[in-house]
Every structure is written in C-alpha cells, then in structure tokens.
PDB file of C-alpha atoms in Angstrom:
ATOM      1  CA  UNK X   1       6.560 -15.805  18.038  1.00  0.00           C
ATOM      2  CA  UNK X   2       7.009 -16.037  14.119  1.00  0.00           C
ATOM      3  CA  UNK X   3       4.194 -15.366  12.513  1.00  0.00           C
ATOM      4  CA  UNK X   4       3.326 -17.414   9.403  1.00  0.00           C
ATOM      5  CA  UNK X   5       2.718 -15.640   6.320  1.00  0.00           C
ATOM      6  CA  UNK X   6       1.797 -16.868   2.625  1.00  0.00           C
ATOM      7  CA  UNK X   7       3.663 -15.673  -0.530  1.00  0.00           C
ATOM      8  CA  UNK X   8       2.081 -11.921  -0.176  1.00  0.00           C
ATOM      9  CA  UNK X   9       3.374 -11.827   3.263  1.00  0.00           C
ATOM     10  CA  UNK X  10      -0.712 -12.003   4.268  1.00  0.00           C
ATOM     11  CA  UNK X  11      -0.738 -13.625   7.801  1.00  0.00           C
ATOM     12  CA  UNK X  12      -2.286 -17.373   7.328  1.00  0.00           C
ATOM     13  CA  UNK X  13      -4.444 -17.084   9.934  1.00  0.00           C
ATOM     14  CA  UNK X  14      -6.372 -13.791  10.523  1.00  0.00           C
ATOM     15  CA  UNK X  15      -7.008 -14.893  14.045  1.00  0.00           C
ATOM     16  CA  UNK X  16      -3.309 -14.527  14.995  1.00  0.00           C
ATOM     17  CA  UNK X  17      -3.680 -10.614  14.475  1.00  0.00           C
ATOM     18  CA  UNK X  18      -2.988  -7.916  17.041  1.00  0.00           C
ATOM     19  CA  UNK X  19      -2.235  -4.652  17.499  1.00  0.00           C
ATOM     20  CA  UNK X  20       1.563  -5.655  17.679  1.00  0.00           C
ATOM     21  CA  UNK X  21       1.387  -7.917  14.517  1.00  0.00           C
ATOM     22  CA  UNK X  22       0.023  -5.267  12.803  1.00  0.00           C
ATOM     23  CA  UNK X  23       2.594  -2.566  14.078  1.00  0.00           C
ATOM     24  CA  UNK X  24       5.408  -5.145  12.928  1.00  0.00           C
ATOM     25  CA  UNK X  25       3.932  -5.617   9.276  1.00  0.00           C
ATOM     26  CA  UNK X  26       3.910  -1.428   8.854  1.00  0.00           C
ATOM     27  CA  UNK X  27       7.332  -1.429  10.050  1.00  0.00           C
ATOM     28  CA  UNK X  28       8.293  -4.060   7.341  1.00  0.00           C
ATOM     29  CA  UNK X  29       6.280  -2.240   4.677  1.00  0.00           C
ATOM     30  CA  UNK X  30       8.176   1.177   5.774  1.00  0.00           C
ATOM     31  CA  UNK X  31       4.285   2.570   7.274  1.00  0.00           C
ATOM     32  CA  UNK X  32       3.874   4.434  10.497  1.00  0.00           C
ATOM     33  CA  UNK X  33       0.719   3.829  11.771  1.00  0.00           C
ATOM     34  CA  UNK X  34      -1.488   6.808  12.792  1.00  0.00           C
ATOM     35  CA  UNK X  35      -4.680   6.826  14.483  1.00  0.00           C
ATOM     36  CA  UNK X  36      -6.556   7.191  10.866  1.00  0.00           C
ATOM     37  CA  UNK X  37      -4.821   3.976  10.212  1.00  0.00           C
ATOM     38  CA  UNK X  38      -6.023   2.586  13.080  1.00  0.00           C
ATOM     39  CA  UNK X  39     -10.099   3.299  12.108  1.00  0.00           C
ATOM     40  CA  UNK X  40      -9.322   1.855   8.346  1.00  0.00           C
ATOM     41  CA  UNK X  41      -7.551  -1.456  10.026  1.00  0.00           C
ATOM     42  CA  UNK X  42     -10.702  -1.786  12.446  1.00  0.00           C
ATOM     43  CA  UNK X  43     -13.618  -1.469   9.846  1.00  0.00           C
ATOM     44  CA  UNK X  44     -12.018  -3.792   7.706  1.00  0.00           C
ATOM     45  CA  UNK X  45     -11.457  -6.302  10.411  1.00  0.00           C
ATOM     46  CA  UNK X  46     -15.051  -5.960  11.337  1.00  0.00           C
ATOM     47  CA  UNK X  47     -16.444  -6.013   7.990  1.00  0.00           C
ATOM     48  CA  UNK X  48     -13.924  -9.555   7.797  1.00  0.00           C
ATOM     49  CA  UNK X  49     -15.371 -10.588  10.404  1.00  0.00           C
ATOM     50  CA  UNK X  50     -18.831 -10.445   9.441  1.00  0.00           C
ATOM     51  CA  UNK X  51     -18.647 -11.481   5.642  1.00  0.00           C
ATOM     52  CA  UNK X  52     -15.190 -13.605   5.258  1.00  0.00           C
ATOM     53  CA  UNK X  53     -14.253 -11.287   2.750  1.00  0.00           C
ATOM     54  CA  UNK X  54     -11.260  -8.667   2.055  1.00  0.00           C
ATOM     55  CA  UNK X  55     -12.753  -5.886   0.176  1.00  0.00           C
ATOM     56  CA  UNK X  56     -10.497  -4.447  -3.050  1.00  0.00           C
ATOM     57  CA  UNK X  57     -10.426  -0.829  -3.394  1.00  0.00           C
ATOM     58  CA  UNK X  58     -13.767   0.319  -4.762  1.00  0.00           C
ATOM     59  CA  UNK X  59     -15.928  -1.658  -1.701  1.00  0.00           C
ATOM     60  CA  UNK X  60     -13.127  -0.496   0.824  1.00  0.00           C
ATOM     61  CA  UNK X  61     -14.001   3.028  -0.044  1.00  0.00           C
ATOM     62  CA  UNK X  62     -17.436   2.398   0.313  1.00  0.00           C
ATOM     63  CA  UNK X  63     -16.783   1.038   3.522  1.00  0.00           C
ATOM     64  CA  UNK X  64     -14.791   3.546   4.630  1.00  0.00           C
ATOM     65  CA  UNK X  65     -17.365   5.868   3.698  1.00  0.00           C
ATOM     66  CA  UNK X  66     -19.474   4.333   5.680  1.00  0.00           C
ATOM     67  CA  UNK X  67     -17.524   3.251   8.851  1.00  0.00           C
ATOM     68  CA  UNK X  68     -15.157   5.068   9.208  1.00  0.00           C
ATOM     69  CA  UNK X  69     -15.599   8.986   7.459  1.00  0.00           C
ATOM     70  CA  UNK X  70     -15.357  10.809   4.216  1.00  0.00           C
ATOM     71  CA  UNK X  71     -12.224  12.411   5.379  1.00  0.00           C
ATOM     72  CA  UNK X  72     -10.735   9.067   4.696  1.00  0.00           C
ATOM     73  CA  UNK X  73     -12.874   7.812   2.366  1.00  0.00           C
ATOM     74  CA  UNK X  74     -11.363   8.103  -1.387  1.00  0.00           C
ATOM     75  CA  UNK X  75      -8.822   6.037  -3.645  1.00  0.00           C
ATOM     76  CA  UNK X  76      -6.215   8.962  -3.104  1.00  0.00           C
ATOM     77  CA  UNK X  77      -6.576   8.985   0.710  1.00  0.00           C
ATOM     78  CA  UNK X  78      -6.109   5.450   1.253  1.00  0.00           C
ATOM     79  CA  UNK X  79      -3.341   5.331  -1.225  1.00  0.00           C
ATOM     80  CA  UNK X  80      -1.345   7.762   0.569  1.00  0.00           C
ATOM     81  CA  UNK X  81      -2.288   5.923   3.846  1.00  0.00           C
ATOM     82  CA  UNK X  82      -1.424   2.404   2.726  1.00  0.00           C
ATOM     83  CA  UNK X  83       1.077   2.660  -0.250  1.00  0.00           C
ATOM     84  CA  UNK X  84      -0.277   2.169  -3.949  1.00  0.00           C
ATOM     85  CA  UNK X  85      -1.760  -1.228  -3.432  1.00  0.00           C
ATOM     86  CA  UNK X  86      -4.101   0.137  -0.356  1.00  0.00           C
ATOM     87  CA  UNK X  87      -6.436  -1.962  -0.133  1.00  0.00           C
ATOM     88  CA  UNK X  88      -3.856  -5.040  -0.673  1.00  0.00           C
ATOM     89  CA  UNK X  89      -1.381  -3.234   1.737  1.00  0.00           C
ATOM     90  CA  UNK X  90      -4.587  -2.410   4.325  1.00  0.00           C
ATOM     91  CA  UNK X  91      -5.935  -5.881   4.534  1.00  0.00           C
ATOM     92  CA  UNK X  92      -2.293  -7.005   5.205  1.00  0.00           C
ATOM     93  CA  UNK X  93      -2.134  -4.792   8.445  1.00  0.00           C
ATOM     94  CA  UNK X  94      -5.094  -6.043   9.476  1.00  0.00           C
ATOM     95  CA  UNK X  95      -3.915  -9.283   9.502  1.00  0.00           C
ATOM     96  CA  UNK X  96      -6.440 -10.718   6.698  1.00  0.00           C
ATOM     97  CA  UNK X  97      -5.724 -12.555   3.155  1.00  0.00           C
ATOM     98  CA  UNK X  98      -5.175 -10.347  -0.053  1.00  0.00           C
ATOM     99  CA  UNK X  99      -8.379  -9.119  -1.679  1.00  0.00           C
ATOM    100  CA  UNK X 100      -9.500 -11.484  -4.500  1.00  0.00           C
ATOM    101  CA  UNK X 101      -9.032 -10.062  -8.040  1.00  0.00           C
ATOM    102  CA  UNK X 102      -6.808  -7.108  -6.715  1.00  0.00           C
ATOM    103  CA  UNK X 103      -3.652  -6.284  -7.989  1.00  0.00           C
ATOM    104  CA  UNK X 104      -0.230  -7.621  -6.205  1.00  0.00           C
ATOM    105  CA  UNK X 105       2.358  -5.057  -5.678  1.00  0.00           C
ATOM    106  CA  UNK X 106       5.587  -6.018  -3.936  1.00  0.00           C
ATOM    107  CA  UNK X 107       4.929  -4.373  -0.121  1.00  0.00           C
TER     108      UNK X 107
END
C-alpha cells in the first residue's frame, strides 16, 4: 500500500497509521525504533487523539513528563531520540501532521 504523505512527508491521514507505517517512516528518516520510542509515539497519539493537536517541543515535554517519564522527558532526550526537529520528526512516526508553528527540518 503507498501511503500518502504531504510536502513534510506527514501521513495525510493519521488514521492510516500503524506500527508498520511507523517502522517504515524511521527507516526513511535513518531511526531505529526502541521501546522508549515506542512510549513517546503512543502518548502523542493519545494526546492526538483526544485534542486534534500535534504538540511542538515545549508541550511534548510536558507531556512526556507526564505520560510517559522524566527519564525521557527533556529537549535533549527527545532530540537524541527523534533527530533535531523531535517533536516534528516524533509526530511524523506517529503518523500525525507537523506541529503548528514548529520549525521544518528536512527528515
């Protein structure tokens, strides 16, 4: 199946996410998921799912803070997670639009 993606190379549709869609966007953006990974990409798609939005870095590590653990839950652990643009890199794993107002890196 091809999956459609806009100009960031954000899936179009969040509801066309899984597991697999999200292993094949890491592999294009050179990222091995891990299980830490895994917790970021679930918080935000439940925090997605209950506001429509796609936090930029400052409410992701809030969230992750609060969802997920303050092992994981800084500006420099994400960024080493997701690449320098984590929170635009995260909520493209997770199958859900680019964060509004956050920098675009090429990813």
């Amino acid at each position: 199946m091809a999956l459609k993606l806009d100009a960031d190379r954000h899936l179009t549709d969040p509801d066309a996410w899984s597991p697999s869609v999200a292993e094949s966007l890491a592999n294009d953006a050179g990222i091995g998921l891990t299980d830490a990974h895994w917790r970021v990409l679930r918080a935000l798609r439940a925090f997605y799912a209950e506001t429509g939005v796609a936090p930029t870095m400052r409410p992701l590590v809030r969230l992750v803070r609060d969802r997920v653990g303050e092992d994981l839950a800084s500006s420099l652990a994400l960024m080493r997670l997701f690449t320098g643009d984590a929170a635009g890199t995260a909520a493209k794993l997770a199958g859900l639009p680019h964060p509004d107002k956050c920098l675009r890196t090429k990813a």
